[in-house]
PDB file of C-alpha atoms in Angstrom:
ATOM      1  CA  MET A   3      12.860  -9.515 -84.812  1.00  0.00           C
ATOM      2  CA  SER A   4      15.287  -8.618 -87.296  1.00  0.00           C
ATOM      3  CA  SER A   5      18.367  -6.646 -85.846  1.00  0.00           C
ATOM      4  CA  ARG A   6      17.913  -5.031 -89.807  1.00  0.00           C
ATOM      5  CA  GLU A   7      14.209  -3.839 -88.633  1.00  0.00           C
ATOM      6  CA  MET A   8      13.853   0.029 -87.556  1.00  0.00           C
ATOM      7  CA  VAL A   9      11.931   0.392 -84.444  1.00  0.00           C
ATOM      8  CA  VAL A  10      10.153   3.437 -83.444  1.00  0.00           C
ATOM      9  CA  LEU A  11      10.191   4.421 -79.694  1.00  0.00           C
ATOM     10  CA  SER A  12       7.865   7.356 -78.194  1.00  0.00           C
ATOM     11  CA  VAL A  13       9.710   8.495 -75.213  1.00  0.00           C
ATOM     12  CA  GLY A  14       7.666  11.106 -73.222  1.00  0.00           C
ATOM     13  CA  GLY A  15       5.966  12.301 -76.567  1.00  0.00           C
ATOM     14  CA  VAL A  16       9.331  12.357 -78.242  1.00  0.00           C
ATOM     15  CA  ARG A  17       9.799  10.397 -81.305  1.00  0.00           C
ATOM     16  CA  PHE A  18      13.162   8.317 -82.355  1.00  0.00           C
ATOM     17  CA  VAL A  19      13.530   6.005 -84.813  1.00  0.00           C
ATOM     18  CA  THR A  20      16.058   3.667 -84.723  1.00  0.00           C
ATOM     19  CA  ARG A  21      17.316  -0.070 -85.496  1.00  0.00           C
ATOM     20  CA  ALA A  22      16.606  -2.996 -83.444  1.00  0.00           C
ATOM     21  CA  SER A  23      20.424  -3.786 -83.532  1.00  0.00           C
ATOM     22  CA  THR A  24      21.185  -0.482 -81.807  1.00  0.00           C
ATOM     23  CA  LEU A  25      18.744  -1.213 -79.161  1.00  0.00           C
ATOM     24  CA  GLN A  26      20.416  -4.749 -78.532  1.00  0.00           C
ATOM     25  CA  GLN A  27      23.920  -3.236 -77.767  1.00  0.00           C
ATOM     26  CA  PHE A  28      23.454  -4.506 -74.147  1.00  0.00           C
ATOM     27  CA  PRO A  29      21.327  -7.564 -74.163  1.00  0.00           C
ATOM     28  CA  GLU A  30      20.398  -7.575 -70.811  1.00  0.00           C
ATOM     29  CA  SER A  31      18.944  -4.052 -70.718  1.00  0.00           C
ATOM     30  CA  ARG A  32      15.276  -3.506 -70.514  1.00  0.00           C
ATOM     31  CA  LEU A  33      15.555  -1.874 -74.373  1.00  0.00           C
ATOM     32  CA  ALA A  34      16.814  -5.093 -75.651  1.00  0.00           C
ATOM     33  CA  ARG A  35      14.249  -7.119 -73.558  1.00  0.00           C
ATOM     34  CA  MET A  36      11.673  -4.813 -74.610  1.00  0.00           C
ATOM     35  CA  LEU A  37      11.781  -6.306 -78.484  1.00  0.00           C
ATOM     36  CA  ASN A  38      10.905  -9.549 -77.426  1.00  0.00           C
ATOM     37  CA  ASP A  39       8.267  -8.439 -75.395  1.00  0.00           C
ATOM     38  CA  ASP A  40       9.603  -9.039 -72.367  1.00  0.00           C
ATOM     39  CA  ASP A  41       8.764  -6.062 -70.491  1.00  0.00           C
ATOM     40  CA  ARG A  42       5.475  -4.667 -69.995  1.00  0.00           C
ATOM     41  CA  GLU A  43       6.659  -1.312 -69.082  1.00  0.00           C
ATOM     42  CA  PHE A  44       7.155  -0.750 -73.075  1.00  0.00           C
ATOM     43  CA  LYS A  45       3.580  -0.481 -74.603  1.00  0.00           C
ATOM     44  CA  LEU A  46       3.316  -1.326 -78.426  1.00  0.00           C
ATOM     45  CA  VAL A  47       0.935   1.288 -79.433  1.00  0.00           C
ATOM     46  CA  ASN A  48       0.302   1.517 -83.334  1.00  0.00           C
ATOM     47  CA  GLY A  49       3.445   0.093 -84.234  1.00  0.00           C
ATOM     48  CA  GLU A  50       5.427   2.745 -81.775  1.00  0.00           C
ATOM     49  CA  PHE A  51       6.561   1.149 -78.286  1.00  0.00           C
ATOM     50  CA  PHE A  52       4.967   3.892 -76.009  1.00  0.00           C
ATOM     51  CA  VAL A  53       7.167   4.598 -73.045  1.00  0.00           C
ATOM     52  CA  ASP A  54       6.338   7.422 -69.904  1.00  0.00           C
ATOM     53  CA  ARG A  55       9.760   8.617 -69.616  1.00  0.00           C
ATOM     54  CA  ASP A  56      12.013  11.630 -69.806  1.00  0.00           C
ATOM     55  CA  GLY A  57      12.424  12.128 -73.943  1.00  0.00           C
ATOM     56  CA  ALA A  58      14.823  14.887 -73.463  1.00  0.00           C
ATOM     57  CA  LEU A  59      17.420  12.935 -71.849  1.00  0.00           C
ATOM     58  CA  PHE A  60      16.286   9.452 -73.775  1.00  0.00           C
ATOM     59  CA  SER A  61      18.417  11.591 -76.815  1.00  0.00           C
ATOM     60  CA  TYR A  62      21.678  10.964 -74.689  1.00  0.00           C
ATOM     61  CA  ILE A  63      20.798   7.119 -74.084  1.00  0.00           C
ATOM     62  CA  MET A  64      19.941   6.844 -77.943  1.00  0.00           C
ATOM     63  CA  ASP A  65      23.574   8.637 -78.652  1.00  0.00           C
ATOM     64  CA  PHE A  66      25.037   6.174 -75.848  1.00  0.00           C
ATOM     65  CA  LEU A  67      23.879   3.302 -77.242  1.00  0.00           C
ATOM     66  CA  ARG A  68      24.646   4.647 -81.348  1.00  0.00           C
ATOM     67  CA  THR A  69      28.240   5.011 -80.352  1.00  0.00           C
ATOM     68  CA  LEU A  70      28.918   3.349 -76.929  1.00  0.00           C
ATOM     69  CA  GLN A  71      30.545   6.993 -75.730  1.00  0.00           C
ATOM     70  CA  VAL A  72      29.423   9.322 -72.960  1.00  0.00           C
ATOM     71  CA  SER A  73      29.464  12.378 -74.923  1.00  0.00           C
ATOM     72  CA  LEU A  74      27.503  15.382 -72.885  1.00  0.00           C
ATOM     73  CA  PRO A  75      27.243  19.262 -73.513  1.00  0.00           C
ATOM     74  CA  ALA A  76      29.882  21.427 -71.620  1.00  0.00           C
ATOM     75  CA  ASP A  77      26.843  23.250 -69.799  1.00  0.00           C
ATOM     76  CA  PHE A  78      24.956  19.707 -68.634  1.00  0.00           C
ATOM     77  CA  SER A  79      23.901  19.556 -65.072  1.00  0.00           C
ATOM     78  CA  ASP A  80      21.067  16.520 -64.972  1.00  0.00           C
ATOM     79  CA  TYR A  81      23.692  13.608 -63.866  1.00  0.00           C
ATOM     80  CA  GLN A  82      21.619  12.078 -61.370  1.00  0.00           C
ATOM     81  CA  ARG A  83      18.668  12.114 -63.230  1.00  0.00           C
ATOM     82  CA  LEU A  84      20.503  10.872 -66.445  1.00  0.00           C
ATOM     83  CA  GLN A  85      21.711   8.057 -64.393  1.00  0.00           C
ATOM     84  CA  ARG A  86      18.162   7.059 -63.119  1.00  0.00           C
ATOM     85  CA  GLU A  87      16.988   6.774 -66.745  1.00  0.00           C
ATOM     86  CA  ALA A  88      20.005   4.770 -67.196  1.00  0.00           C
ATOM     87  CA  GLU A  89      19.607   2.455 -64.552  1.00  0.00           C
ATOM     88  CA  PHE A  90      15.882   2.323 -65.446  1.00  0.00           C
ATOM     89  CA  TYR A  91      16.588   0.865 -68.987  1.00  0.00           C
ATOM     90  CA  GLY A  92      19.343  -1.502 -67.277  1.00  0.00           C
ATOM     91  CA  LEU A  93      21.890   0.094 -68.810  1.00  0.00           C
ATOM     92  CA  TYR A  94      24.091  -0.058 -65.830  1.00  0.00           C
ATOM     93  CA  PRO A  95      27.901   0.060 -67.291  1.00  0.00           C
ATOM     94  CA  LEU A  96      26.319   3.889 -68.180  1.00  0.00           C
ATOM     95  CA  ALA A  97      24.712   4.449 -64.719  1.00  0.00           C
ATOM     96  CA  ASP A  98      27.941   3.420 -63.058  1.00  0.00           C
ATOM     97  CA  LEU A  99      29.488   5.888 -65.284  1.00  0.00           C
ATOM     98  CA  LEU A 100      27.593   8.890 -64.363  1.00  0.00           C
ATOM     99  CA  SER A 101      27.659   8.606 -60.815  1.00  0.00           C
ATOM    100  CA  GLN A 102      31.308   9.302 -60.823  1.00  0.00           C
ATOM    101  CA  GLU A 103      30.041  12.835 -62.724  1.00  0.00           C
ATOM    102  CA  HIS A 104      33.183  14.655 -61.526  1.00  0.00           C
ATOM    103  CA  LEU A 105      35.092  12.626 -64.177  1.00  0.00           C
ATOM    104  CA  LEU A 106      32.610  13.836 -66.946  1.00  0.00           C
ATOM    105  CA  LYS A 107      32.255  17.659 -66.094  1.00  0.00           C
ATOM    106  CA  PRO A 108      34.451  20.240 -67.799  1.00  0.00           C
ATOM    107  CA  ARG A 109      36.993  21.570 -65.613  1.00  0.00           C
ATOM    108  CA  LEU A 110      38.267  25.173 -65.593  1.00  0.00           C
ATOM    109  CA  GLU A 111      41.557  26.076 -66.942  1.00  0.00           C
ATOM    110  CA  ILE A 112      44.016  28.485 -66.400  1.00  0.00           C
ATOM    111  CA  LEU A 113      47.116  29.837 -68.643  1.00  0.00           C
ATOM    112  CA  GLU A 114      49.127  32.621 -68.637  1.00  0.00           C
ATOM    113  CA  VAL A 115      51.589  34.436 -70.945  1.00  0.00           C
ATOM    114  CA  ARG A 116      54.612  36.372 -69.665  1.00  0.00           C
ATOM    115  CA  PHE A 117      55.874  39.138 -71.954  1.00  0.00           C
ATOM    116  CA  SER A 118      59.356  41.039 -72.007  1.00  0.00           C
ATOM    117  CA  LEU A 119      60.410  43.423 -74.711  1.00  0.00           C
ATOM    118  CA  GLN A 120      63.866  44.324 -74.018  1.00  0.00           C
ATOM    119  CA  GLU A 121      65.802  46.474 -76.502  1.00  0.00           C
ATOM    120  CA  MET A 122      65.435  44.222 -79.798  1.00  0.00           C
ATOM    121  CA  GLN A 123      64.520  41.182 -78.024  1.00  0.00           C
ATOM    122  CA  ALA A 124      61.237  39.899 -76.670  1.00  0.00           C
ATOM    123  CA  PHE A 125      61.017  37.191 -74.470  1.00  0.00           C
ATOM    124  CA  PHE A 126      57.740  34.700 -74.086  1.00  0.00           C
ATOM    125  CA  ARG A 127      56.914  32.085 -71.106  1.00  0.00           C
ATOM    126  CA  ILE A 128      53.508  30.381 -71.320  1.00  0.00           C
ATOM    127  CA  PHE A 129      52.433  28.416 -68.236  1.00  0.00           C
ATOM    128  CA  GLY A 130      49.441  26.493 -68.184  1.00  0.00           C
ATOM    129  CA  SER A 131      47.486  23.902 -65.798  1.00  0.00           C
ATOM    130  CA  CYS A 132      46.331  21.724 -68.494  1.00  0.00           C
ATOM    131  CA  SER A 133      49.773  19.694 -69.791  1.00  0.00           C
ATOM    132  CA  THR A 134      47.765  18.756 -72.982  1.00  0.00           C
ATOM    133  CA  THR A 135      46.998  22.170 -73.633  1.00  0.00           C
ATOM    134  CA  ILE A 136      50.744  23.558 -73.455  1.00  0.00           C
ATOM    135  CA  GLU A 137      52.121  20.055 -75.672  1.00  0.00           C
ATOM    136  CA  ALA A 138      49.366  21.417 -78.324  1.00  0.00           C
ATOM    137  CA  LEU A 139      50.457  24.968 -78.068  1.00  0.00           C
ATOM    138  CA  ALA A 140      54.085  23.771 -78.925  1.00  0.00           C
ATOM    139  CA  GLU A 141      53.246  22.027 -81.618  1.00  0.00           C
ATOM    140  CA  GLN A 142      51.559  24.864 -83.095  1.00  0.00           C
ATOM    141  CA  ILE A 143      54.907  27.202 -82.098  1.00  0.00           C
ATOM    142  CA  THR A 144      57.946  26.957 -84.039  1.00  0.00           C
ATOM    143  CA  VAL A 145      60.918  29.154 -83.825  1.00  0.00           C
ATOM    144  CA  PHE A 146      63.317  29.890 -86.526  1.00  0.00           C
ATOM    145  CA  THR A 147      67.085  31.424 -86.019  1.00  0.00           C
ATOM    146  CA  GLY A 148      69.393  33.136 -89.118  1.00  0.00           C
ATOM    147  CA  GLN A 149      72.105  35.493 -89.333  1.00  0.00           C
ATOM    148  CA  GLN A 150      71.532  38.733 -90.827  1.00  0.00           C
ATOM    149  CA  SER A 151      73.669  41.769 -92.117  1.00  0.00           C
ATOM    150  CA  GLY A 152      72.909  44.926 -91.712  1.00  0.00           C
ATOM    151  CA  GLN A 153      69.232  44.273 -91.137  1.00  0.00           C
ATOM    152  CA  GLY A 154      67.400  45.555 -87.798  1.00  0.00           C
ATOM    153  CA  TRP A 155      64.293  44.753 -85.595  1.00  0.00           C
ATOM    154  CA  ASN A 156      61.784  45.943 -87.908  1.00  0.00           C
ATOM    155  CA  SER A 157      62.979  44.600 -91.108  1.00  0.00           C
ATOM    156  CA  PRO A 158      59.736  42.638 -92.407  1.00  0.00           C
ATOM    157  CA  PHE A 159      61.980  40.298 -94.262  1.00  0.00           C
ATOM    158  CA  PRO A 160      63.885  37.098 -93.453  1.00  0.00           C
ATOM    159  CA  SER A 161      67.308  37.078 -94.023  1.00  0.00           C
ATOM    160  CA  GLN A 162      68.286  35.835 -97.602  1.00  0.00           C
ATOM    161  CA  LYS A 163      70.116  32.741 -95.573  1.00  0.00           C
ATOM    162  CA  PRO A 164      68.316  29.589 -94.506  1.00  0.00           C
ATOM    163  CA  LEU A 165      66.307  29.680 -91.454  1.00  0.00           C
ATOM    164  CA  ILE A 166      67.009  26.845 -88.911  1.00  0.00           C
ATOM    165  CA  PRO A 167      64.102  25.794 -86.382  1.00  0.00           C
ATOM    166  CA  LEU A 168      64.963  25.571 -82.800  1.00  0.00           C
ATOM    167  CA  PRO A 169      63.207  23.583 -80.076  1.00  0.00           C
ATOM    168  CA  LEU A 170      61.279  25.312 -77.586  1.00  0.00           C
ATOM    169  CA  GLU A 171      62.579  25.408 -74.124  1.00  0.00           C
ATOM    170  CA  ARG A 172      60.298  23.475 -71.789  1.00  0.00           C
ATOM    171  CA  PRO A 173      61.181  23.812 -68.045  1.00  0.00           C
ATOM    172  CA  SER A 174      58.382  21.387 -67.173  1.00  0.00           C
ATOM    173  CA  HIS A 175      55.091  19.581 -68.893  1.00  0.00           C
ATOM    174  CA  HIS A 176      53.202  22.932 -68.059  1.00  0.00           C
ATOM    175  CA  ASP A 177      55.220  25.766 -69.440  1.00  0.00           C
ATOM    176  CA  MET A 178      57.349  26.564 -72.032  1.00  0.00           C
ATOM    177  CA  VAL A 179      59.928  29.716 -73.153  1.00  0.00           C
ATOM    178  CA  PHE A 180      60.919  30.812 -76.658  1.00  0.00           C
ATOM    179  CA  GLN A 181      61.996  34.459 -77.837  1.00  0.00           C
ATOM    180  CA  CYS A 182      62.521  36.644 -81.174  1.00  0.00           C
ATOM    181  CA  GLY A 183      64.108  39.579 -82.145  1.00  0.00           C
ATOM    182  CA  THR A 184      68.115  40.281 -83.438  1.00  0.00           C
ATOM    183  CA  ALA A 185      71.134  39.989 -80.687  1.00  0.00           C
ATOM    184  CA  TYR A 186      74.342  41.783 -82.311  1.00  0.00           C
ATOM    185  CA  SER A 187      76.822  39.093 -82.929  1.00  0.00           C
ATOM    186  CA  ALA A 188      79.954  40.521 -84.561  1.00  0.00           C
ATOM    187  CA  GLY A 189      80.709  43.377 -87.090  1.00  0.00           C
ATOM    188  CA  ASP A 190      77.500  43.797 -88.779  1.00  0.00           C
ATOM    189  CA  GLN A 191      75.792  40.562 -87.964  1.00  0.00           C
ATOM    190  CA  PHE A 192      72.807  39.787 -85.738  1.00  0.00           C
ATOM    191  CA  VAL A 193      71.527  36.800 -85.142  1.00  0.00           C
ATOM    192  CA  ALA A 194      67.808  36.857 -85.273  1.00  0.00           C
ATOM    193  CA  ARG A 195      64.965  34.833 -84.397  1.00  0.00           C
ATOM    194  CA  TYR A 196      61.409  34.405 -85.911  1.00  0.00           C
ATOM    195  CA  VAL A 197      58.503  32.936 -84.460  1.00  0.00           C
ATOM    196  CA  SER A 198      55.600  31.146 -86.404  1.00  0.00           C
ATOM    197  CA  ILE A 199      52.294  30.148 -84.970  1.00  0.00           C
ATOM    198  CA  LYS A 200      50.107  27.659 -87.374  1.00  0.00           C
ATOM    199  CA  PRO A 201      47.655  27.574 -88.777  1.00  0.00           C
ATOM    200  CA  ASP A 202      49.383  31.616 -89.404  1.00  0.00           C
ATOM    201  CA  ASN A 203      52.478  31.180 -91.916  1.00  0.00           C
ATOM    202  CA  ARG A 204      54.219  34.257 -91.582  1.00  0.00           C
ATOM    203  CA  LYS A 205      57.617  34.280 -89.864  1.00  0.00           C
ATOM    204  CA  LEU A 206      57.670  37.073 -87.370  1.00  0.00           C
ATOM    205  CA  ILE A 207      60.501  39.153 -85.530  1.00  0.00           C
ATOM    206  CA  ASN A 208      58.458  41.641 -83.714  1.00  0.00           C
ATOM    207  CA  GLY A 209      57.534  41.013 -80.263  1.00  0.00           C
ATOM    208  CA  THR A 210      54.191  42.992 -79.962  1.00  0.00           C
ATOM    209  CA  ASN A 211      53.105  41.650 -83.758  1.00  0.00           C
ATOM    210  CA  VAL A 212      54.121  37.871 -82.341  1.00  0.00           C
ATOM    211  CA  LEU A 213      52.190  38.629 -78.431  1.00  0.00           C
ATOM    212  CA  GLY A 214      49.402  40.106 -81.022  1.00  0.00           C
ATOM    213  CA  LEU A 215      49.052  37.036 -83.155  1.00  0.00           C
ATOM    214  CA  LEU A 216      49.591  34.341 -79.768  1.00  0.00           C
ATOM    215  CA  LEU A 217      46.541  36.126 -77.574  1.00  0.00           C
ATOM    216  CA  ASP A 218      44.333  36.102 -80.803  1.00  0.00           C
ATOM    217  CA  THR A 219      45.305  32.508 -81.522  1.00  0.00           C
ATOM    218  CA  LEU A 220      44.574  31.806 -77.656  1.00  0.00           C
ATOM    219  CA  LEU A 221      40.901  33.727 -78.275  1.00  0.00           C
ATOM    220  CA  LYS A 222      39.958  31.517 -81.267  1.00  0.00           C
ATOM    221  CA  ASP A 223      40.956  28.426 -78.988  1.00  0.00           C
ATOM    222  CA  GLY A 224      38.421  28.869 -76.857  1.00  0.00           C
ATOM    223  CA  PHE A 225      40.191  30.773 -74.192  1.00  0.00           C
ATOM    224  CA  ARG A 226      38.931  34.185 -72.495  1.00  0.00           C
ATOM    225  CA  LEU A 227      41.336  37.071 -71.062  1.00  0.00           C
ATOM    226  CA  ILE A 228      40.171  37.550 -67.530  1.00  0.00           C
ATOM    227  CA  SER A 229      43.462  40.141 -66.537  1.00  0.00           C
ATOM    228  CA  THR A 230      46.165  41.696 -67.490  1.00  0.00           C
ATOM    229  CA  ARG A 231      49.232  43.406 -65.099  1.00  0.00           C
ATOM    230  CA  THR A 232      52.653  43.819 -65.332  1.00  0.00           C
ATOM    231  CA  VAL A 233      54.492  41.987 -62.611  1.00  0.00           C
ATOM    232  CA  THR A 234      57.620  43.948 -62.141  1.00  0.00           C
ATOM    233  CA  SER A 235      58.161  47.276 -63.375  1.00  0.00           C
ATOM    234  CA  GLU A 236      61.850  47.324 -63.466  1.00  0.00           C
ATOM    235  CA  GLU A 237      61.936  44.340 -66.171  1.00  0.00           C
ATOM    236  CA  LYS A 238      58.506  45.179 -68.071  1.00  0.00           C
ATOM    237  CA  VAL A 239      57.369  42.029 -67.970  1.00  0.00           C
ATOM    238  CA  GLU A 240      53.607  42.216 -68.278  1.00  0.00           C
ATOM    239  CA  CYS A 241      51.433  39.114 -67.503  1.00  0.00           C
ATOM    240  CA  TYR A 242      48.178  38.003 -69.782  1.00  0.00           C
ATOM    241  CA  THR A 243      46.106  35.382 -68.185  1.00  0.00           C
ATOM    242  CA  PHE A 244      43.366  33.216 -69.579  1.00  0.00           C
ATOM    243  CA  GLU A 245      40.566  30.959 -68.771  1.00  0.00           C
ATOM    244  CA  ARG A 246      38.386  28.708 -70.312  1.00  0.00           C
ATOM    245  CA  MET A 247      36.037  25.599 -69.734  1.00  0.00           C
ATOM    246  CA  LYS A 248      38.027  22.307 -70.474  1.00  0.00           C
ATOM    247  CA  ARG A 249      35.544  19.534 -71.751  1.00  0.00           C
ATOM    248  CA  ALA A 250      36.095  16.604 -69.844  1.00  0.00           C
ATOM    249  CA  ALA A 251      38.045  13.174 -71.628  1.00  0.00           C
ATOM    250  CA  GLY A 252      35.510  11.084 -73.662  1.00  0.00           C
ATOM    251  CA  PHE A 253      34.873   7.817 -72.424  1.00  0.00           C
ATOM    252  CA  THR A 254      33.903   4.567 -74.196  1.00  0.00           C
ATOM    253  CA  ILE A 255      32.139   1.582 -73.393  1.00  0.00           C
ATOM    254  CA  THR A 256      33.583  -1.307 -74.885  1.00  0.00           C
ATOM    255  CA  VAL A 257      31.633  -4.525 -74.651  1.00  0.00           C
ATOM    256  CA  ASN A 258      33.697  -8.083 -74.264  1.00  0.00           C
ATOM    257  CA  GLN A 259      32.047 -10.970 -75.905  1.00  0.00           C
ATOM    258  CA  THR A 260      32.620 -14.211 -74.518  1.00  0.00           C
ATOM    259  CA  PRO A 261      30.871 -17.341 -75.805  1.00  0.00           C
ATOM    260  CA  GLY A 262      27.815 -17.896 -74.342  1.00  0.00           C
ATOM    261  CA  SER A 263      27.542 -14.647 -72.454  1.00  0.00           C
ATOM    262  CA  SER A 264      25.483 -11.629 -73.094  1.00  0.00           C
ATOM    263  CA  GLY A 265      28.608  -9.846 -72.671  1.00  0.00           C
ATOM    264  CA  VAL A 266      30.445  -7.771 -70.185  1.00  0.00           C
ATOM    265  CA  ALA A 267      31.168  -3.767 -70.344  1.00  0.00           C
ATOM    266  CA  GLN A 268      33.615  -2.046 -69.314  1.00  0.00           C
ATOM    267  CA  ALA A 269      34.654   1.824 -69.464  1.00  0.00           C
ATOM    268  CA  ARG A 270      37.399   3.445 -70.577  1.00  0.00           C
ATOM    269  CA  ARG A 271      38.724   6.609 -71.312  1.00  0.00           C
ATOM    270  CA  SER A 272      39.150   7.408 -75.078  1.00  0.00           C
ATOM    271  CA  GLN A 273      41.587   9.443 -76.870  1.00  0.00           C
ATOM    272  CA  VAL A 274      40.942  13.253 -76.819  1.00  0.00           C
ATOM    273  CA  GLN A 275      42.667  15.850 -79.032  1.00  0.00           C
ATOM    274  CA  LYS A 276      45.533  17.744 -77.722  1.00  0.00           C
ATOM    275  CA  GLY A 277      44.472  21.291 -76.513  1.00  0.00           C
ATOM    276  CA  LYS A 278      40.340  20.495 -77.061  1.00  0.00           C
TER     277      LYS A 278
END
């Protein structure tokens, strides 16, 4: 059978159409042998291969064969059943990975925002259980500084003088610190700090406005606000705690082909987008 030919499978009553080359990704698997009539489990009926197995789980098998990646929904829980299906089809690299389901399950991620308003300045500190989320958020947040003359806290317009971006303070891989507002410098001069949070292009100086934009950004990124509390009433430090289920890092199955061999499959962690 040519690798360009289409193959139709009926798995537990669910119909799948694919290329022969897709089923031949792992030459030693039962799906590859099926095309050569080397497996009695797969019967050819009216031009379709009939397989008495779970059709819903086979959709994940097909996705794996097409992409060589393991990609499961966040609410997926049938790891053992899918592992059995992978073993049945002779896809042992996939079965081995599914046996380590802790690598594939989404993990609960916690993020905490601390906000303090002191006269004309606001101070922020963000803690996160996942360092990649903090890194991604740090790339979204930019603090600009510049000097103003006779302008106060509630001025909606940045200084006409050029604003200089400042690096965020990163006490550790799991937190960041920044501030906004105005501070008295000398004479009628004020040092102003503005905050911009992508994809919003505004430069905000009012701490309450920055807080609102920050919380909205986190909610849009899949976080859920679970609690608010006042840490210290004297310093008026407010704490906002968020959580979300962070998808596990994706895995890619690579096949190393050598002359005269059918290929050796290995699993490796693929690159994941920051903050996802």
